[in-house]
Short mmCIF file of C-alpha atoms in Angstrom, two decimals:
data_model
loop_
_atom_site.label_atom_id
_atom_site.label_comp_id
_atom_site.label_asym_id
_atom_site.label_seq_id
_atom_site.Cartn_x
_atom_site.Cartn_y
_atom_site.Cartn_z
CA UNK A 1 53.10 -54.87 -11.30
CA UNK A 2 50.50 -55.91 -8.77
CA UNK A 3 53.26 -57.39 -6.60
CA UNK A 4 55.13 -54.05 -6.51
CA UNK A 5 51.94 -52.14 -5.72
CA UNK A 6 51.27 -54.54 -2.86
CA UNK A 7 54.82 -54.11 -1.56
CA UNK A 8 54.52 -50.33 -1.80
CA UNK A 9 51.26 -50.43 0.12
CA UNK A 10 52.83 -52.54 2.85
CA UNK A 11 55.78 -50.16 3.14
CA UNK A 12 53.42 -47.16 3.32
CA UNK A 13 51.35 -48.87 5.99
CA UNK A 14 54.47 -49.63 8.01
CA UNK A 15 55.66 -46.04 7.73
CA UNK A 16 52.28 -44.73 8.87
CA UNK A 17 52.29 -47.13 11.80
CA UNK A 18 55.80 -46.00 12.75
CA UNK A 19 54.79 -42.35 12.51
CA UNK A 20 51.72 -43.04 14.61
CA UNK A 21 53.80 -44.80 17.25
CA UNK A 22 56.27 -41.92 17.34
CA UNK A 23 53.42 -39.45 17.68
CA UNK A 24 51.94 -41.48 20.54
CA UNK A 25 55.33 -41.57 22.27
CA UNK A 26 55.78 -37.80 22.14
CA UNK A 27 52.23 -36.89 23.15
CA UNK A 28 52.08 -35.52 26.69
CA UNK A 29 49.25 -37.20 28.60
CA UNK A 30 47.49 -35.60 31.55
CA UNK A 31 44.21 -34.74 33.21
CA UNK A 32 42.51 -34.02 36.51
CA UNK A 33 40.90 -30.88 37.90
CA UNK A 34 37.76 -29.62 36.22
CA UNK A 35 38.03 -26.10 37.66
CA UNK A 36 40.72 -24.95 35.14
CA UNK A 37 39.79 -27.40 32.36
CA UNK A 38 38.61 -24.82 29.80
CA UNK A 39 41.71 -22.73 30.41
CA UNK A 40 43.86 -25.78 29.74
CA UNK A 41 42.21 -27.38 26.68
CA UNK A 42 39.28 -27.11 24.31
CA UNK A 43 38.93 -23.34 23.92
CA UNK A 44 40.45 -20.96 21.40
CA UNK A 45 42.58 -19.38 24.14
CA UNK A 46 43.46 -22.56 26.06
CA UNK A 47 47.07 -22.63 27.21
CA UNK A 48 48.24 -26.26 26.94
CA UNK A 49 50.16 -27.10 23.73
CA UNK A 50 48.44 -29.05 20.97
CA UNK A 51 50.27 -32.28 21.81
CA UNK A 52 49.18 -32.16 25.49
CA UNK A 53 45.99 -34.06 26.31
CA UNK A 54 43.81 -33.23 29.31
CA UNK A 55 41.12 -35.60 30.61
CA UNK A 56 38.61 -33.88 32.93
CA UNK A 57 38.17 -36.25 35.87
CA UNK A 58 38.31 -34.12 39.01
CA UNK A 59 41.38 -33.49 41.14
CA UNK A 60 41.23 -36.72 43.15
CA UNK A 61 41.24 -38.97 40.10
CA UNK A 62 43.86 -36.80 38.43
CA UNK A 63 46.24 -37.13 41.36
CA UNK A 64 45.64 -40.87 41.60
CA UNK A 65 46.30 -41.37 37.87
CA UNK A 66 49.62 -39.55 38.11
CA UNK A 67 50.78 -40.97 41.43
CA UNK A 68 50.07 -44.56 40.31
CA UNK A 69 50.91 -43.97 36.63
CA UNK A 70 47.46 -45.35 35.82
CA UNK A 71 46.45 -43.96 32.44
CA UNK A 72 43.23 -46.03 32.45
CA UNK A 73 41.82 -43.39 34.81
CA UNK A 74 42.20 -40.96 31.90
CA UNK A 75 40.61 -43.48 29.51
CA UNK A 76 43.85 -43.96 27.61
CA UNK A 77 47.01 -46.08 27.64
CA UNK A 78 50.70 -45.48 28.26
CA UNK A 79 52.41 -43.19 30.71
CA UNK A 80 50.67 -40.42 32.66
CA UNK A 81 52.98 -37.43 32.29
CA UNK A 82 51.20 -34.81 34.40
CA UNK A 83 48.07 -33.95 36.35
CA UNK A 84 46.10 -30.85 37.23
CA UNK A 85 44.80 -30.56 40.77
CA UNK A 86 43.29 -27.93 43.05
CA UNK A 87 43.83 -30.47 45.85
CA UNK A 88 47.29 -30.24 47.39
CA UNK A 89 49.29 -33.45 47.58
CA UNK A 90 49.23 -34.74 51.15
CA UNK A 91 52.30 -35.81 53.12
CA UNK A 92 51.07 -39.40 52.80
CA UNK A 93 50.72 -39.12 49.03
CA UNK A 94 54.22 -37.64 48.71
CA UNK A 95 55.75 -40.25 51.02
CA UNK A 96 54.05 -43.16 49.24
CA UNK A 97 55.15 -41.85 45.84
CA UNK A 98 58.77 -41.53 46.95
CA UNK A 99 58.87 -44.97 48.57
CA UNK A 100 57.29 -46.55 45.48
CA UNK A 101 58.79 -44.66 42.55
CA UNK A 102 61.73 -42.61 43.80
CA UNK A 103 63.94 -44.88 45.90
CA UNK A 104 67.60 -43.89 45.69
CA UNK A 105 69.66 -46.45 43.76
CA UNK A 106 66.66 -48.00 42.00
CA UNK A 107 67.47 -48.05 38.28
CA UNK A 108 63.76 -48.01 37.48
CA UNK A 109 62.84 -45.05 39.67
CA UNK A 110 60.79 -42.23 38.20
CA UNK A 111 62.71 -39.42 39.88
CA UNK A 112 61.38 -36.53 41.94
CA UNK A 113 57.85 -35.18 41.79
CA UNK A 114 57.19 -31.53 40.93
CA UNK A 115 54.12 -29.73 42.33
CA UNK A 116 53.73 -26.08 41.29
CA UNK A 117 50.93 -23.51 41.22
CA UNK A 118 49.45 -22.85 37.78
CA UNK A 119 47.04 -19.98 38.43
CA UNK A 120 45.29 -18.54 41.44
CA UNK A 121 41.57 -18.94 41.91
CA UNK A 122 38.65 -18.03 44.08
CA UNK A 123 35.85 -20.43 45.02
CA UNK A 124 32.58 -18.64 44.37
CA UNK A 125 29.20 -19.12 46.03
CA UNK A 126 26.47 -18.96 43.34
CA UNK A 127 22.83 -19.03 44.47
CA UNK A 128 19.40 -19.12 42.89
CA UNK A 129 17.06 -16.94 44.91
CA UNK A 130 15.80 -13.63 43.57
CA UNK A 131 16.37 -10.50 45.62
CA UNK A 132 18.98 -7.93 46.55
CA UNK A 133 22.73 -8.45 46.95
CA UNK A 134 23.84 -11.15 49.41
CA UNK A 135 26.84 -10.60 51.68
CA UNK A 136 27.52 -13.67 53.82
CA UNK A 137 29.19 -13.40 57.20
CA UNK A 138 31.51 -16.18 58.34
CA UNK A 139 28.81 -17.44 60.73
CA UNK A 140 26.28 -17.59 57.90
CA UNK A 141 28.51 -19.43 55.43
CA UNK A 142 29.48 -21.90 58.16
CA UNK A 143 25.79 -22.44 58.89
CA UNK A 144 24.93 -23.02 55.23
CA UNK A 145 27.62 -25.58 54.47
CA UNK A 146 27.22 -27.42 57.78
CA UNK A 147 23.46 -27.81 57.31
CA UNK A 148 22.61 -25.68 60.34
CA UNK A 149 20.96 -23.11 58.09
CA UNK A 150 18.34 -24.69 55.82
CA UNK A 151 15.98 -21.78 55.12
CA UNK A 152 16.71 -18.43 53.52
CA UNK A 153 14.89 -16.66 56.36
CA UNK A 154 17.77 -17.69 58.66
CA UNK A 155 20.13 -15.42 56.70
CA UNK A 156 19.60 -12.08 58.40
CA UNK A 157 19.63 -9.21 55.94
CA UNK A 158 19.06 -11.31 52.82
CA UNK A 159 15.36 -10.42 52.57
CA UNK A 160 14.54 -13.93 51.39
CA UNK A 161 12.44 -16.82 52.64
CA UNK A 162 11.93 -20.44 51.61
CA UNK A 163 13.83 -23.70 51.69
CA UNK A 164 17.58 -23.52 51.09
CA UNK A 165 19.22 -26.48 49.33
CA UNK A 166 22.99 -26.94 49.04
CA UNK A 167 24.47 -28.49 45.88
CA UNK A 168 27.88 -30.11 46.40
CA UNK A 169 30.47 -31.95 44.31
CA UNK A 170 30.02 -35.72 44.60
CA UNK A 171 33.51 -36.68 43.40
CA UNK A 172 36.89 -35.97 45.00
CA UNK A 173 37.37 -32.33 44.07
CA UNK A 174 40.02 -29.69 44.69
CA UNK A 175 37.26 -27.07 44.69
CA UNK A 176 35.67 -28.90 47.63
CA UNK A 177 39.06 -28.98 49.35
CA UNK A 178 39.62 -25.23 48.92
CA UNK A 179 36.18 -24.54 50.42
CA UNK A 180 36.76 -27.03 53.24
CA UNK A 181 40.09 -25.40 54.14
CA UNK A 182 38.36 -22.07 54.61
CA UNK A 183 35.48 -23.57 56.61
CA UNK A 184 37.87 -25.57 58.82
CA UNK A 185 39.82 -22.44 59.67
CA UNK A 186 36.97 -19.94 59.90
CA UNK A 187 34.11 -21.78 61.62
CA UNK A 188 33.82 -21.87 65.39
CA UNK A 189 32.08 -24.71 67.29
CA UNK A 190 29.12 -22.43 67.97
CA UNK A 191 28.65 -21.89 64.24
CA UNK A 192 28.12 -25.61 63.56
CA UNK A 193 26.74 -26.98 66.83
CA UNK A 194 23.99 -29.58 66.47
CA UNK A 195 25.00 -30.58 62.94
CA UNK A 196 26.06 -33.96 61.52
CA UNK A 197 29.63 -32.85 60.84
CA UNK A 198 32.15 -35.43 62.03
CA UNK A 199 33.43 -34.84 65.54
CA UNK A 200 36.76 -33.22 66.37
CA UNK A 201 37.65 -33.27 70.07
CA UNK A 202 34.11 -34.40 70.77
CA UNK A 203 32.29 -31.59 68.91
CA UNK A 204 31.08 -31.20 65.30
CA UNK A 205 33.70 -29.48 63.15
CA UNK A 206 34.78 -29.05 59.55
CA UNK A 207 37.94 -30.81 58.37
CA UNK A 208 40.05 -30.60 55.23
CA UNK A 209 38.49 -33.06 52.77
CA UNK A 210 38.48 -33.23 48.99
CA UNK A 211 35.30 -35.34 48.98
CA UNK A 212 32.60 -33.08 50.39
CA UNK A 213 30.37 -35.84 51.76
CA UNK A 214 33.28 -37.03 53.94
CA UNK A 215 32.75 -33.97 56.14
CA UNK A 216 29.65 -35.58 57.64
CA UNK A 217 28.58 -38.70 59.47
CA UNK A 218 25.32 -38.25 57.53
CA UNK A 219 24.97 -35.71 54.74
CA UNK A 220 22.21 -33.21 55.68
CA UNK A 221 18.81 -33.86 54.10
CA UNK A 222 18.82 -30.48 52.32
CA UNK A 223 22.07 -31.29 50.48
CA UNK A 224 22.21 -32.79 46.98
CA UNK A 225 25.19 -33.97 44.93
CA UNK A 226 25.68 -32.41 41.49
CA UNK A 227 24.62 -34.89 38.79
CA UNK A 228 28.03 -35.11 37.10
CA UNK A 229 31.71 -34.27 37.48
CA UNK A 230 32.81 -30.67 37.28
CA UNK A 231 31.89 -27.11 38.13
CA UNK A 232 29.62 -26.61 35.15
CA UNK A 233 27.41 -29.47 36.30
CA UNK A 234 27.14 -27.99 39.79
CA UNK A 235 26.49 -24.48 38.48
CA UNK A 236 23.71 -25.73 36.22
CA UNK A 237 22.20 -27.72 39.09
CA UNK A 238 22.12 -24.59 41.28
CA UNK A 239 20.16 -22.69 38.65
CA UNK A 240 17.84 -25.57 37.87
CA UNK A 241 15.83 -25.19 41.10
CA UNK A 242 14.82 -22.10 43.06
CA UNK A 243 16.42 -21.80 46.49
CA UNK A 244 19.67 -23.63 45.73
CA UNK A 245 23.21 -22.54 46.58
CA UNK A 246 26.58 -24.13 45.82
CA UNK A 247 30.29 -23.53 45.22
CA UNK A 248 32.28 -23.43 41.96
CA UNK A 249 35.40 -21.99 40.42
CA UNK A 250 35.17 -18.57 38.76
CA UNK A 251 35.36 -19.73 35.13
CA UNK A 252 31.67 -20.66 34.85
CA UNK A 253 30.34 -17.47 36.51
CA UNK A 254 29.04 -14.78 34.11
CA UNK A 255 29.83 -11.92 36.52
CA UNK A 256 31.88 -12.28 39.68
CA UNK A 257 30.65 -8.94 41.03
CA UNK A 258 26.89 -9.55 40.64
CA UNK A 259 26.06 -10.17 44.29
CA UNK A 260 22.42 -10.90 43.43
CA UNK A 261 23.67 -14.20 41.93
CA UNK A 262 27.11 -14.78 43.50
CA UNK A 263 27.45 -14.06 47.19
CA UNK A 264 30.01 -11.75 48.69
CA UNK A 265 31.84 -13.21 51.68
CA UNK A 266 32.94 -10.88 54.48
CA UNK A 267 31.95 -7.97 52.17
CA UNK A 268 34.36 -9.06 49.40
CA UNK A 269 33.44 -10.24 45.91
CA UNK A 270 35.51 -13.08 44.37
CA UNK A 271 37.08 -10.76 41.82
CA UNK A 272 40.76 -10.49 41.00
CA UNK A 273 41.63 -7.46 43.13
CA UNK A 274 40.48 -8.89 46.44
CA UNK A 275 41.80 -12.39 45.73
CA UNK A 276 45.20 -10.94 44.82
CA UNK A 277 45.36 -9.30 48.25
CA UNK A 278 45.03 -12.75 49.79
CA UNK A 279 47.59 -14.45 47.54
CA UNK A 280 50.28 -11.83 48.02
CA UNK A 281 50.67 -12.93 51.63
CA UNK A 282 52.76 -15.98 50.56
CA UNK A 283 56.18 -15.98 48.86
CA UNK A 284 57.80 -18.87 46.92
CA UNK A 285 60.14 -21.19 48.88
CA UNK A 286 63.90 -20.78 48.84
CA UNK A 287 66.90 -22.75 50.03
CA UNK A 288 66.24 -26.11 51.67
CA UNK A 289 62.49 -25.43 51.77
CA UNK A 290 62.42 -25.48 47.96
CA UNK A 291 63.38 -29.17 47.96
CA UNK A 292 59.96 -30.15 49.34
CA UNK A 293 57.11 -30.20 46.76
CA UNK A 294 54.63 -29.40 49.55
CA UNK A 295 56.20 -25.95 49.99
CA UNK A 296 55.52 -24.91 46.39
CA UNK A 297 51.76 -24.63 46.94
CA UNK A 298 50.80 -22.38 49.86
CA UNK A 299 47.33 -22.86 51.33
CA UNK A 300 45.05 -20.23 52.79
CA UNK A 301 42.64 -20.87 55.65
CA UNK A 302 40.77 -17.70 56.60
CA UNK A 303 43.05 -14.87 55.48
CA UNK A 304 42.58 -11.39 56.89
CA UNK A 305 42.98 -9.70 53.50
CA UNK A 306 40.46 -9.81 50.68
CA UNK A 307 38.02 -12.48 49.55
CA UNK A 308 38.81 -15.42 51.85
CA UNK A 309 37.98 -18.58 49.84
CA UNK A 310 41.01 -18.63 47.59
CA UNK A 311 44.01 -20.68 46.62
CA UNK A 312 45.90 -22.16 43.71
CA UNK A 313 45.14 -24.77 41.12
CA UNK A 314 48.31 -26.73 40.49
CA UNK A 315 50.31 -28.79 38.05
CA UNK A 316 51.93 -32.07 39.08
CA UNK A 317 54.78 -33.19 36.81
CA UNK A 318 57.62 -35.64 37.09
CA UNK A 319 61.11 -34.18 37.07
CA UNK A 320 62.46 -37.03 34.93
CA UNK A 321 61.06 -38.63 31.75
CA UNK A 322 62.75 -41.48 29.89
CA UNK A 323 61.19 -40.13 26.70
CA UNK A 324 63.49 -37.17 26.08
CA UNK A 325 60.98 -35.54 23.71
CA UNK A 326 58.27 -35.59 26.37
CA UNK A 327 60.72 -34.08 28.86
CA UNK A 328 61.64 -31.34 26.39
CA UNK A 329 57.97 -30.63 25.67
CA UNK A 330 57.17 -30.37 29.37
CA UNK A 331 60.12 -28.07 30.02
CA UNK A 332 59.17 -25.98 26.99
CA UNK A 333 55.66 -25.50 28.34
CA UNK A 334 57.01 -24.52 31.76
CA UNK A 335 59.41 -22.05 30.15
CA UNK A 336 56.55 -20.34 28.36
CA UNK A 337 53.84 -20.47 31.04
CA UNK A 338 56.17 -19.13 33.73
CA UNK A 339 58.00 -16.74 31.42
CA UNK A 340 57.63 -13.01 30.89
CA UNK A 341 56.66 -10.74 28.01
CA UNK A 342 56.33 -6.98 27.79
CA UNK A 343 52.91 -5.68 26.72
CA UNK A 344 52.47 -1.92 26.37
CA UNK A 345 55.56 -1.43 28.48
CA UNK A 346 54.33 -3.73 31.26
CA UNK A 347 55.99 -7.05 32.10
CA UNK A 348 53.55 -9.93 32.51
CA UNK A 349 53.17 -13.65 31.97
CA UNK A 350 52.64 -14.85 28.37
CA UNK A 351 49.31 -16.50 29.29
CA UNK A 352 47.99 -13.70 31.51
CA UNK A 353 45.36 -12.54 29.02
CA UNK A 354 43.86 -16.02 28.73
CA UNK A 355 44.06 -16.54 32.50
CA UNK A 356 42.13 -13.34 33.16
CA UNK A 357 39.63 -14.11 30.40
CA UNK A 358 38.77 -17.31 32.28
CA UNK A 359 38.43 -15.27 35.53
CA UNK A 360 41.53 -16.74 37.17
CA UNK A 361 44.41 -14.73 38.60
CA UNK A 362 47.92 -14.88 37.11
CA UNK A 363 50.86 -15.69 39.35
CA UNK A 364 52.99 -12.80 40.50
CA UNK A 365 56.33 -12.19 38.79
CA UNK A 366 58.11 -13.49 41.90
CA UNK A 367 56.31 -16.84 41.63
CA UNK A 368 56.79 -17.12 37.86
CA UNK A 369 60.48 -16.37 38.16
CA UNK A 370 60.95 -18.86 41.00
CA UNK A 371 59.21 -21.71 39.16
CA UNK A 372 60.98 -21.04 35.88
CA UNK A 373 64.42 -20.77 37.48
CA UNK A 374 64.13 -24.04 39.39
CA UNK A 375 62.13 -26.31 37.09
CA UNK A 376 62.51 -24.95 33.55
CA UNK A 377 66.14 -23.81 33.44
CA UNK A 378 67.81 -26.95 32.07
CA UNK A 379 71.11 -26.41 33.90
CA UNK A 380 69.43 -26.30 37.32
CA UNK A 381 69.70 -29.63 39.17
CA UNK A 382 65.97 -29.43 39.99
CA UNK A 383 64.88 -28.81 36.39
CA UNK A 384 62.81 -31.19 34.30
CA UNK A 385 65.12 -33.73 32.61
CA UNK A 386 68.32 -32.17 33.94
CA UNK A 387 70.91 -34.44 32.28
CA UNK A 388 72.79 -35.18 35.50
CA UNK A 389 69.87 -35.57 37.90
CA UNK A 390 67.78 -37.61 35.46
CA UNK A 391 70.53 -39.71 33.81
CA UNK A 392 69.07 -43.17 33.14
CA UNK A 393 65.92 -42.70 35.20
CA UNK A 394 62.44 -41.26 34.68
CA UNK A 395 58.78 -41.96 34.10
CA UNK A 396 58.44 -44.81 31.57
CA UNK A 397 58.41 -44.39 27.79
#
C-alpha cells in the first residue's frame, strides 16, 4: 500500500510540475516605464490581463530588456514578451534590433517589432513652495531646468523667494525624454546662456535625452536626483523639502488643475482638455509609412495648441511569438485595449474609464481603429502571429 501511495505522490508531483511549466510558458512577461505602471498592474482597475506581468524598471531598462530579450533585467527568466516605454525607440535601436533578430531568411529570427501608443499623457511640474497659482512662461521653464534660475525670486509674478531646487529622475526615463523634447524645441539660446548644458553649435542647448543628467557637462549644484526609480519617488522628494520643483506623470498628482501645487505652462494646466488639443494634431500612419514602427508614435516638441509637455506612453511587442498561446494572449489584449464599446450611447475604448481615473488621456477612435486593424486583426499581414507572416519564426518559447 505504501508503494502505491508513493507512486501516486510522484505522479501528482509530476502533474503539478507539468502544469507549472505550462503556466510559465503561457505567462506574458513585460515591464518598463514607471509612469503608467499603476494603470497597467497592481490596482483594482489596472488594464493588463492577470497572466501579464509588469516589472517597474523605467523606460530605458524596459526597452533594453525587450530589445535584447534579457529577462534578468525584469528579475525573472525566460522570454521578454513586451515592454512599456515613454521613450520612443531610436533609429539606432530599431536598426540594431532588425540586424540582430529580424534578418530575412534566418530561421531563428524573431520577426518584426511593433511599437504603438498605449495612452496619451502630460508631464506635470509639481512644486513645493506656498503661495498663489504659478504660470510658467517658456523662458522661465527653460531657466529652471537648465539651472539658470535657482531662486524663486527670479520667477517674475510668482510672489515667492528662497532657494529653488530641481528634483530629476536619475535613471533612463521616458518622462525625462518627454520633458527634454519640449525643452529642446522650445528653449532659445538666450534662455539657457551661461549654463552647463552640453554645447550644440558652440552654445549651451537642450537635447533629446532619456537620462536627464546627460543634458549637462556638469549637473547644476541646485539639482538632486530622486532617491529611487519612478514618478512616485520624485513626487515625494519634491514635497519632502520646501522650495523644490520637479516633473512627473499625471497619475501621482492629486489635482492637475491646482496651480498652487502643479504649475501651468503657457497658461495651460496639464488636464485632459488641453492635452487632447495637442494630441489631435497627429494622425496614425497609412500606406508605406505604416510599415515603420517609428511612425506609430508621433512626438511633440513645442505644440501651438494646449498644454505643451505632452506625448504618448507606448507598448513594444513582437509581431511573432513561437509560443502560440502567448501570441494569442497578446493579440487578445490588443483587440480589447484598442476596441470600442458603447456607453450611454457614446462609443469609446473599453479601458477609457480606467485611463481617465489614472489621469491619462485615451487614444482617439481613429488611433484605436488603426492599431486594431493592423496589429490585432489576425488576417492582416502585420498582425501579431499572422499565420503566414510568422510561420516558423518568432520570439523564443
